[in-house]
C-alpha positions as CSV (number, residue, x, y, z in Angstrom):
1,M,0.0,0.0,0.0
2,I,1.3,3.4,-1.0
3,V,0.5,5.8,1.9
4,S,-1.0,9.2,0.9
5,P,-0.7,12.4,3.0
6,K,-4.4,12.0,3.9
7,E,-4.0,8.4,5.1
8,L,-0.8,9.0,7.0
9,S,-2.1,9.7,10.5
10,K,-4.6,6.8,10.3
11,V,-1.9,4.3,9.1
12,L,0.6,5.4,11.7
13,G,-2.0,5.2,14.4
14,A,-2.9,1.6,13.5
15,L,0.8,0.6,13.3
16,A,1.5,2.1,16.8
17,S,-0.4,-0.8,18.5
18,A,1.4,-3.6,16.7
19,P,3.8,-5.5,18.9
20,R,6.2,-6.1,16.0
21,L,6.9,-4.3,12.8
22,S,9.4,-4.7,10.0
23,C,11.2,-1.7,8.5
24,D,13.2,-1.2,5.3
25,T,14.5,1.8,3.4
26,E,15.2,2.5,-0.3
27,T,18.1,4.9,-0.6
28,S,20.0,7.0,-3.1
29,G,23.2,5.1,-2.2
30,L,25.0,3.2,0.5
31,R,27.0,6.0,2.2
32,S,24.8,7.8,4.7
33,Y,27.7,9.9,5.9
34,H,28.5,11.1,2.4
35,G,25.2,12.5,1.3
36,D,23.1,9.5,0.5
37,R,19.5,9.6,1.9
38,P,16.3,7.4,1.9
39,F,13.8,8.1,-0.8
40,S,11.2,5.8,0.8
41,I,10.5,4.1,4.1
42,I,8.6,0.8,4.2
43,I,6.9,-0.6,7.3
44,G,5.1,-4.0,7.6
45,D,3.0,-5.4,10.4
46,G,2.7,-9.0,9.1
47,N,-0.6,-8.3,7.4
48,E,0.0,-5.3,5.3
49,N,3.1,-3.5,4.0
50,Y,3.1,0.3,3.8
51,Y,5.2,2.4,1.4
52,F,6.0,5.9,2.6
53,N,7.2,7.7,-0.5
54,L,9.7,10.6,0.0
55,L,10.4,11.2,-3.7
56,D,8.3,13.6,-5.8
57,Y,7.4,11.6,-9.0
58,S,4.9,14.4,-10.0
59,D,2.4,11.6,-10.5
60,P,-0.8,11.3,-8.4
61,R,-0.5,7.5,-8.4
62,Y,2.7,7.8,-6.2
63,P,1.9,10.5,-3.6
64,C,4.8,11.9,-1.6
65,V,4.7,12.3,2.2
66,D,8.0,14.2,2.5
67,D,6.1,17.3,3.9
68,Q,4.7,15.1,6.7
69,L,8.1,13.8,7.8
70,D,7.7,15.3,11.3
71,E,4.8,13.0,11.9
72,I,6.8,10.0,10.8
73,R,9.7,11.1,13.0
74,A,7.3,11.3,16.0
75,F,5.9,7.8,15.2
76,F,9.4,6.2,15.2
77,G,10.4,8.1,18.3
78,D,7.3,6.9,20.2
79,Y,7.2,3.2,19.1
80,S,8.7,1.0,21.7
81,G,7.9,-2.5,20.3
82,T,10.1,-4.8,18.2
83,W,11.6,-3.8,14.9
84,F,12.6,-6.5,12.4
85,M,15.2,-5.1,10.1
86,Q,17.6,-6.9,7.7
87,N,21.0,-5.3,8.2
88,A,19.4,-3.0,10.8
89,K,22.2,-0.6,11.4
90,F,22.3,0.5,7.8
91,D,18.6,1.4,7.8
92,M,19.0,3.1,11.2
93,H,21.9,5.3,9.8
94,M,19.8,6.1,6.8
95,L,16.8,7.0,8.9
96,A,19.0,9.2,11.2
97,S,20.2,11.1,8.1
98,I,16.7,12.5,7.7
99,G,16.2,13.0,11.5
100,V,14.3,9.7,12.1
101,F,15.4,8.0,15.3
102,L,14.1,4.9,17.1
103,H,12.7,4.9,20.6
104,S,15.5,4.1,23.1
105,D,13.5,1.3,24.6
106,C,12.5,-0.5,21.4
107,R,14.0,-3.9,20.5
108,V,16.0,-4.0,17.3
109,H,15.9,-7.6,15.9
110,C,18.4,-7.6,13.0
111,T,17.4,-10.6,11.0
112,K,20.9,-10.8,9.5
113,A,22.6,-10.8,12.8
114,I,20.1,-13.1,14.6
115,A,20.4,-15.6,11.7
116,R,23.9,-16.4,12.9
117,L,22.5,-17.7,16.2
118,I,20.4,-20.2,14.3
119,K,22.9,-21.3,11.6
120,S,26.4,-20.1,12.3
121,D,28.1,-21.4,9.2
122,Y,26.3,-19.9,6.2
123,V,28.4,-18.3,3.6
124,S,25.9,-15.5,3.1
125,Y,23.2,-13.9,5.3
126,S,21.6,-11.7,2.6
127,L,17.9,-11.3,2.5
128,D,17.7,-13.2,-0.7
129,R,19.7,-16.1,0.7
130,L,17.8,-16.3,4.0
131,S,14.4,-16.0,2.5
132,S,15.2,-18.6,-0.2
133,F,16.5,-21.0,2.4
134,W,14.0,-20.5,5.2
135,L,10.8,-19.1,3.6
136,K,11.3,-20.8,0.2
137,E,10.7,-17.5,-1.5
138,P,13.5,-15.4,-3.0
139,K,13.6,-11.7,-3.3
140,D,12.0,-9.9,-6.3
141,D,14.7,-9.8,-9.0
142,K,13.0,-7.3,-11.3
143,V,14.8,-4.2,-10.0
144,M,18.2,-5.7,-10.5
145,A,17.3,-6.8,-13.9
146,Y,16.1,-3.3,-14.8
147,I,19.3,-1.7,-13.4
148,K,21.4,-4.2,-15.5
149,D,19.6,-3.2,-18.7
150,N,19.6,0.6,-18.0
151,K,23.0,2.2,-17.8
152,D,21.6,5.4,-16.3
153,C,20.8,3.5,-13.2
154,W,24.4,2.8,-12.3
155,E,28.0,4.1,-12.7
156,W,31.5,2.8,-11.9
157,E,32.8,4.1,-8.6
158,E,36.4,4.0,-7.7
159,T,37.6,3.2,-4.1
160,P,41.2,4.3,-3.5
161,G,44.1,2.2,-2.5
162,I,47.3,0.8,-4.0
163,K,45.1,-0.9,-6.6
164,T,42.2,1.3,-7.3
165,R,39.1,-1.0,-7.2
166,R,36.0,-0.4,-9.3
167,K,32.5,-1.3,-8.2
168,K,29.1,-0.4,-9.4
169,R,27.2,2.4,-7.6
170,L,23.5,1.6,-8.1
171,F,20.8,4.4,-8.4
172,F,17.7,2.7,-7.1
173,Y,15.8,6.0,-7.2
174,R,16.0,6.0,-11.0
175,V,14.1,2.8,-11.2
176,P,10.5,3.5,-12.2
177,P,8.1,3.5,-9.2
178,D,5.9,0.7,-10.7
179,I,9.0,-1.5,-10.4
180,I,10.7,-0.3,-7.2
181,I,7.6,-0.1,-5.0
182,P,6.5,-3.7,-5.3
183,Y,10.1,-4.7,-4.8
184,A,10.4,-2.7,-1.6
185,L,7.1,-3.9,-0.3
186,K,8.1,-7.5,-0.8
187,D,11.4,-6.9,1.1
188,A,9.5,-5.5,4.1
189,D,7.2,-8.5,4.0
190,L,10.1,-11.0,3.7
191,T,11.9,-9.3,6.6
192,F,8.8,-9.5,8.9
193,R,8.4,-13.2,8.0
194,L,12.1,-13.9,8.6
195,G,11.9,-12.2,12.0
196,M,9.0,-14.4,13.0
197,Y,10.7,-17.5,11.6
198,E,13.8,-16.8,13.7
199,L,11.8,-16.3,16.9
200,K,10.2,-19.7,16.3
201,E,13.6,-21.3,15.7
202,L,15.0,-19.8,18.9
203,T,12.1,-21.1,20.8
204,K,12.5,-24.5,19.2
205,Y,16.2,-24.5,20.1
206,N,15.4,-23.8,23.7
207,K,13.1,-26.8,23.9
208,Q,15.5,-29.2,22.2
209,R,18.8,-28.1,23.8
210,R,20.8,-30.6,25.7
211,E,20.4,-30.7,29.5
212,G,22.8,-28.4,31.2
213,L,23.2,-26.0,28.3
214,P,21.9,-22.4,28.9
215,A,18.8,-21.1,27.1
216,I,19.5,-18.9,24.1
217,D,17.4,-16.0,25.4
218,A,20.1,-14.0,27.1
219,L,22.3,-14.3,24.0
220,Y,19.4,-13.1,21.8
221,Y,18.6,-10.1,24.0
222,N,22.2,-9.2,24.2
223,E,22.6,-9.3,20.3
224,C,19.4,-7.1,19.9
225,E,20.8,-4.6,22.4
226,L,24.2,-4.7,20.8
227,T,22.7,-3.6,17.5
228,K,21.8,-0.3,19.1
229,T,25.1,0.0,21.0
230,L,27.1,-0.5,17.8
231,W,24.9,1.9,15.9
232,Q,25.6,4.6,18.5
233,M,29.4,3.9,18.3
234,E,29.3,4.0,14.4
235,R,27.3,7.2,14.4
236,R,29.7,8.8,16.8
237,G,32.7,7.6,14.9
238,V,36.4,8.4,15.4
239,A,38.5,11.3,14.2
240,V,41.4,10.7,11.8
241,D,44.3,13.0,11.1
242,L,44.0,13.4,7.4
243,R,47.3,15.3,6.9
244,Y,49.1,12.4,8.7
245,C,47.3,9.9,6.4
246,R,48.5,11.7,3.3
247,R,52.1,11.8,4.5
248,A,51.9,8.2,5.6
249,F,50.4,7.0,2.3
250,E,53.3,8.6,0.4
251,H,55.8,7.0,2.8
252,E,54.3,3.6,2.3
253,Q,54.3,3.9,-1.4
254,F,58.0,4.8,-1.3
255,R,58.6,1.7,0.9
256,M,56.8,-0.5,-1.6
257,T,58.9,0.9,-4.4
258,E,62.1,0.2,-2.5
259,A,61.0,-3.3,-1.6
260,M,60.3,-4.1,-5.3
261,R,63.7,-2.7,-6.3
262,E,65.4,-4.8,-3.6
263,F,63.6,-8.0,-4.8
264,E,64.6,-7.3,-8.4
265,S,68.2,-6.6,-7.4
266,I,68.4,-10.0,-5.5
267,T,66.5,-12.2,-8.0
268,R,67.1,-10.4,-11.3
269,R,63.4,-10.8,-12.0
270,D,60.5,-8.3,-12.2
271,F,58.6,-8.2,-9.0
272,V,55.1,-9.6,-9.1
273,D,53.4,-10.8,-5.9
274,S,52.4,-14.1,-7.5
275,H,52.6,-17.8,-6.8
276,I,54.2,-18.4,-10.2
277,V,57.1,-16.0,-9.6
278,F,57.7,-17.2,-6.0
279,S,57.7,-20.8,-7.0
280,N,60.8,-20.2,-9.1
281,V,62.5,-17.7,-6.8
282,F,62.1,-19.8,-3.7
283,S,62.4,-23.2,-5.2
284,S,65.3,-24.2,-2.9
285,E,63.3,-23.4,0.3
286,K,61.6,-26.1,2.4
287,H,58.0,-25.4,1.5
288,V,54.8,-25.6,3.5
289,L,52.1,-26.9,1.3
290,T,48.5,-25.7,0.9
291,E,45.5,-28.0,1.1
292,K,45.7,-28.4,-2.7
293,G,49.4,-29.5,-2.4
294,N,50.9,-26.2,-3.8
295,P,53.8,-24.3,-2.1
296,C,52.4,-21.8,0.4
297,F,53.8,-18.2,0.3
298,K,51.8,-16.6,3.1
299,S,53.7,-14.1,5.1
300,D,54.1,-16.4,8.1
301,V,55.8,-19.0,5.8
302,L,58.0,-16.4,4.1
303,K,59.4,-15.4,7.5
304,T,61.0,-18.8,7.7
305,F,62.8,-18.6,4.3
306,K,66.5,-18.0,4.2
307,N,66.5,-16.3,0.8
308,P,66.9,-12.5,1.4
309,A,64.3,-11.9,-1.3
310,A,61.6,-13.1,1.1
311,K,62.2,-10.1,3.4
312,S,61.6,-7.8,0.4
313,V,58.3,-9.5,-0.2
314,L,57.3,-9.1,3.4
315,D,58.3,-5.4,3.4
316,Y,56.3,-4.9,0.2
317,R,53.2,-6.5,1.7
318,D,53.5,-4.7,5.0
319,A,53.8,-1.3,3.2
320,R,50.9,-2.2,0.9
321,S,48.7,-3.1,3.8
322,R,49.5,0.1,5.6
323,A,49.0,2.2,2.5
324,N,45.6,0.7,2.0
325,F,44.7,1.6,5.5
326,F,45.7,5.3,5.1
327,A,43.9,5.6,1.7
328,G,40.8,4.0,3.2
329,F,40.8,6.5,6.1
330,E,40.8,9.4,3.7
331,Y,38.1,7.8,1.5
332,E,35.8,7.0,4.4
333,A,36.2,10.2,6.4
334,D,33.2,12.5,6.4
335,E,33.4,16.2,5.8
336,N,34.5,16.7,9.5
337,G,37.3,14.1,9.3
338,I,35.3,11.5,11.2
339,V,35.3,7.8,10.1
340,H,32.2,5.8,10.7
341,T,33.2,2.1,10.4
342,S,30.6,-0.6,10.1
343,F,30.7,-3.3,12.8
344,W,29.4,-6.7,11.8
345,Q,27.7,-8.9,14.4
346,D,27.3,-11.6,11.8
347,G,30.8,-11.3,10.3
348,T,32.3,-14.6,11.7
349,T,31.2,-18.1,12.5
350,T,32.2,-17.7,16.2
351,G,30.3,-14.5,16.7
352,R,33.4,-12.3,16.9
353,L,32.9,-8.8,15.6
354,S,34.4,-7.7,12.3
355,S,34.3,-4.3,10.7
356,S,34.5,-2.7,7.3
357,S,34.6,0.7,5.6
358,P,37.3,0.8,6.9
359,N,38.3,-2.4,8.6
360,L,39.5,-1.3,12.0
361,Q,39.6,-4.8,13.5
362,N,42.7,-5.6,11.5
363,M,44.8,-2.7,12.8
364,T,48.0,-4.1,14.4
365,K,49.5,-2.8,17.6
366,D,52.5,-1.7,15.4
367,A,55.5,-0.6,17.3
368,L,57.4,2.5,16.2
369,R,60.4,1.0,14.3
370,S,62.1,4.3,13.5
371,E,61.5,8.1,13.7
372,T,60.4,8.1,10.1
373,D,57.8,5.3,10.7
374,F,54.0,5.9,10.4
375,P,52.1,3.6,12.7
376,V,48.5,3.0,11.5
377,R,47.0,3.7,14.9
378,R,48.5,7.1,15.0
379,A,46.0,8.2,12.3
380,I,43.2,7.8,14.9
381,V,43.1,10.8,17.2
382,P,40.9,12.2,20.0
383,R,38.6,15.1,19.1
384,P,39.8,18.5,20.4
385,G,39.5,18.7,24.2
386,K,39.0,14.9,24.5
387,V,41.1,12.0,25.8
388,F,41.1,8.3,24.8
389,H,40.9,5.6,27.4
390,C,41.8,2.2,26.0
391,L,40.7,-0.8,28.1
392,D,42.1,-4.1,26.9
393,Y,41.4,-7.6,28.3
394,D,44.5,-9.4,29.5
395,Q,45.1,-12.7,27.7
396,V,41.4,-13.3,27.7
397,E,41.5,-16.3,25.4
398,Y,43.9,-18.3,27.6
399,R,42.3,-17.2,30.8
400,L,38.9,-18.4,29.5
401,M,40.5,-21.7,28.5
402,L,41.9,-22.3,32.0
403,E,38.5,-21.6,33.4
404,Y,36.8,-24.0,31.0
405,A,39.4,-26.7,31.7
406,N,39.5,-26.2,35.5
407,A,43.3,-26.1,35.3
408,H,43.6,-25.3,39.0
409,G,47.4,-25.6,39.2
410,L,47.9,-22.9,36.6
411,I,45.0,-20.9,37.9
412,D,46.6,-20.8,41.4
413,K,49.8,-19.4,39.9
414,V,47.9,-16.7,37.9
415,L,45.8,-15.8,41.0
416,A,49.1,-15.4,42.9
417,G,50.2,-12.8,40.4
418,T,52.1,-14.7,37.7
419,D,51.5,-13.8,34.1
420,V,49.4,-16.5,32.3
421,H,52.1,-17.4,29.8
422,Q,54.8,-17.2,32.4
423,A,52.8,-19.5,34.6
424,T,52.8,-22.0,31.7
425,A,56.5,-21.5,31.1
426,D,57.3,-22.1,34.8
427,A,55.2,-25.2,35.0
428,A,56.8,-26.7,31.9
429,G,60.3,-25.4,32.5
430,I,60.6,-23.4,29.3
431,D,60.9,-19.7,28.4
432,R,57.8,-17.4,28.2
433,N,58.0,-16.7,24.5
434,T,58.1,-20.4,23.7
435,A,55.2,-21.0,26.0
436,K,53.2,-18.2,24.6
437,T,53.8,-19.4,21.0
438,I,52.7,-22.9,21.8
439,N,49.8,-21.8,23.9
440,F,48.2,-19.8,21.1
441,T,49.1,-22.2,18.3
442,V,47.4,-25.1,20.1
443,L,44.5,-22.9,21.2
444,Y,43.9,-21.8,17.6
445,G,44.0,-25.4,16.3
446,G,47.5,-25.5,15.0
447,G,49.5,-28.7,15.2
448,N,53.2,-29.6,15.9
449,A,54.2,-28.8,12.3
450,L,53.0,-25.2,12.7
451,I,54.7,-24.9,16.1
452,S,57.9,-26.3,14.5
453,Q,57.7,-23.7,11.8
454,R,57.0,-20.7,14.1
455,L,59.7,-21.6,16.6
456,G,62.2,-22.8,14.0
457,I,62.7,-26.2,15.6
458,P,62.4,-29.8,14.4
459,P,58.9,-31.3,14.6
460,E,60.1,-33.9,17.1
461,K,61.2,-31.1,19.4
462,A,57.9,-29.3,18.9
463,R,56.0,-32.5,19.9
464,E,58.2,-32.8,23.0
465,L,57.5,-29.2,24.1
466,V,53.8,-29.6,23.6
467,N,53.8,-32.8,25.7
468,T,55.8,-31.0,28.4
469,I,53.2,-28.3,28.6
470,F,50.3,-30.8,28.7
471,D,52.1,-32.8,31.3
472,A,52.3,-29.7,33.5
473,A,48.6,-29.0,33.0
474,P,46.9,-32.3,32.3
475,E,43.4,-30.8,32.8
476,V,43.9,-28.8,29.6
477,R,44.6,-31.8,27.5
478,T,41.7,-33.7,29.0
479,W,39.4,-30.8,28.4
480,M,40.6,-30.3,24.8
481,D,40.0,-34.0,24.0
482,R,36.5,-33.8,25.5
483,V,35.7,-30.7,23.4
484,R,36.8,-32.4,20.2
485,R,34.9,-35.6,20.9
486,G,31.8,-33.6,21.6
487,A,32.2,-31.5,18.5
488,S,32.7,-34.6,16.4
489,L,29.6,-36.2,17.8
490,R,27.3,-33.2,17.6
491,G,28.8,-31.2,14.8
492,G,29.6,-28.2,16.9
493,V,30.1,-26.5,20.3
494,V,28.1,-24.3,22.6
495,N,29.9,-21.5,24.4
496,W,29.3,-20.2,28.0
497,M,26.5,-17.9,26.9
498,G,24.6,-20.5,24.9
499,R,25.9,-19.6,21.4
500,P,25.7,-22.7,19.2
501,I,28.6,-22.8,16.8
502,R,28.5,-25.3,13.9
503,I,31.8,-26.9,12.9
504,R,31.2,-29.8,10.5
505,D,34.6,-30.8,9.1
506,K,36.8,-28.5,11.2
507,I,36.9,-30.6,14.4
508,H,40.6,-29.7,14.9
509,A,39.5,-26.1,15.3
510,S,36.7,-26.9,17.8
511,V,38.6,-25.6,20.8
512,N,39.5,-22.4,19.0
513,Y,35.9,-21.9,18.0
514,L,34.7,-22.4,21.5
515,I,37.2,-20.0,23.0
516,Q,36.9,-17.4,20.3
517,G,33.1,-17.5,20.5
518,G,33.3,-17.3,24.3
519,C,35.5,-14.2,24.2
520,A,33.3,-12.7,21.5
521,D,30.3,-12.8,23.8
522,V,32.4,-11.5,26.7
523,M,33.2,-8.4,24.6
524,K,29.6,-8.1,23.4
525,V,28.2,-8.1,27.0
526,A,30.9,-5.6,28.0
527,L,30.0,-3.3,25.2
528,N,26.4,-3.2,26.2
529,R,27.2,-2.8,29.9
530,T,29.6,0.1,29.0
531,A,27.1,1.8,26.8
532,K,24.5,1.6,29.6
533,L,26.9,2.8,32.2
534,L,27.9,5.9,30.1
535,K,24.4,6.7,28.9
536,D,24.2,10.1,30.6
537,T,27.9,11.1,30.4
538,E,30.0,12.9,27.8
539,T,32.4,10.0,27.7
540,K,31.3,7.3,25.2
541,P,32.7,4.1,23.7
542,V,33.8,5.0,20.1
543,L,35.7,1.9,19.0
544,T,36.3,-1.8,19.8
545,I,39.3,-3.6,18.4
546,H,39.3,-7.3,19.2
547,D,39.6,-7.4,23.0
548,E,39.8,-3.6,23.5
549,I,37.2,-0.9,24.1
550,V,38.2,2.7,23.3
551,L,36.4,5.5,25.2
552,E,36.5,9.1,24.3
553,G,35.5,11.9,26.6
554,P,36.6,15.1,28.5
555,D,39.5,14.7,30.9
556,H,37.3,15.6,33.9
557,E,35.4,12.3,33.3
558,S,38.5,10.2,33.2
559,H,37.5,8.5,36.5
560,L,34.8,6.7,34.5
561,A,37.4,4.5,33.0
562,H,37.6,2.8,36.5
563,D,33.9,2.0,36.3
564,V,34.2,0.7,32.7
565,K,37.1,-1.5,33.8
566,R,34.9,-3.0,36.5
567,E,32.0,-3.6,34.1
568,M,34.4,-5.3,31.6
569,E,35.9,-7.6,34.2
570,G,32.4,-8.6,35.4
571,S,31.1,-9.4,32.0
572,Y,32.0,-13.1,32.3
573,P,30.7,-15.1,35.3
574,S,34.1,-16.6,36.4
575,K,34.3,-19.4,38.8
576,R,37.8,-18.8,40.0
577,L,39.9,-17.0,37.4
578,T,38.4,-13.6,36.9
579,L,39.1,-11.6,33.8
580,T,41.4,-8.5,34.2
581,T,41.7,-5.4,32.1
582,G,44.6,-3.1,31.4
583,V,44.0,0.7,31.0
584,D,45.9,3.2,29.0
585,Y,45.1,6.8,28.0
586,S,46.1,9.2,25.2
587,F,45.6,12.8,24.3
588,R,47.5,12.3,21.0
589,S,46.5,9.1,19.2
590,L,45.8,5.4,19.6
591,A,49.5,4.7,18.9
592,D,50.8,7.0,21.6
593,K,49.4,5.7,24.9
594,L,50.4,6.1,28.5
595,E,49.7,3.4,31.1
596,G,46.9,3.9,33.6
597,V,43.8,6.2,34.0
598,Y,44.5,9.8,33.4
599,S,44.1,12.0,36.5
600,P,43.6,15.7,35.8
601,N,44.7,16.6,39.4
């Protein structure tokens, strides 16, 4: 139904009493912080779907309600029921771009994110894929067919980097209304039905779950709340130093050129980062093979090569990666120099957050190697008059593993003040770096061959060291074996919060999936608790990077970092080994941090 100005009040009044609604937007583009806006809002209640047209077609068949937008704003601001949205944060950003905000107490059920709770191992969680799988009804394909056949509905868009990438920018508002409106109405209908399907599946899971496993309700509610928390963080964004980014990009381009010249000087071959070239250049090296039986030239493997050309390749890749970060910061920054990354709740099988546009989850804690170096994190700076507080969990993966395994001997040492990896080293009679390497390699599903490669020791010695560690903490080996047997029997694992993680043929990674998924939900709980704690303060969470939450606020609120630390450390219901959090602060950048909580006195 296309809603006319005369019908608007009546329609919104009827929708206000519905316990659940679906919402979708049709937009001029995908970048709400670079001028793109909705040209329609679509709401469904499970019986009818309503198209609120904001585009003047100068055709009485397609009335425009743009002049009544204040009434629509009031409706969204008052509605406190449940919203079903596919990729909810995108639509929330688009709505916000025209001053439409959801009620703070409403529930946002992102069908894309919640689908991960039901089936964690799908390749895609698009509306078309989910509705085809679960509702046996795909999306309407007429709009994409029209765009494909009409070149005025799209153009090539370039995204900067070392290799400029081209992608199509689609102009949905140029699609005729008699095609786009039925398409949009169907999307709203599919989204509502998906939401209802997912609720039924979650209820079914609760009834069928094994005895002793937690219900999935707390996980579901936390994910719904997290959608709003992440949206607030994305909307706030982080400031980037654009002048620094430009200088850094030029520096990394120079490093790339130098690395290519060095490679060509050593090998007498033109540099190409390719399997064919490297197979010849590094033919004398002892190769690690891929699953297909080909030599592997990943960076971790190249680090083990003796040929000096390998270092040139590593330098080139490092510079390329950094250059792409700096180019991405410039491209994504809005007119005020603020970057609004997109956090993805459904980005990984384990539930761990990922991000894009730009990808801030992959920023390394790069140390300053020389005075002419440009750390990536130095590009991210506090706004004027603000300070960063960075709270990072201490060895959260390994602590969680010791808790799961009830490894009381090691837990006792850690509680007495010994570093987690040092405790392992002391128990096994080896040095800390070796213990740390083995701990994480085993935890992430790596075998003796990978440990051998990373430590540069024979496989037999690697096996001996692993056995030494397990002998010092036999509970860990027993627990790992139990996890793998259970995963093999049931096809997956369930973490402490009740998240089911399907594994199928990756049984060797089951321990890693369980721990990574457990840590993911620790962080998600912590983010929600932090957002609630800071609701009425100037200090806000602006970023999360793996196990770290970054706060930004005025220095006179620095004491709040202590409160956030307490909330983070209480986000996991520890039996014995509580989680701990380190705190740093910075007035300069994420790369220039000082230890502790800043005190203005």
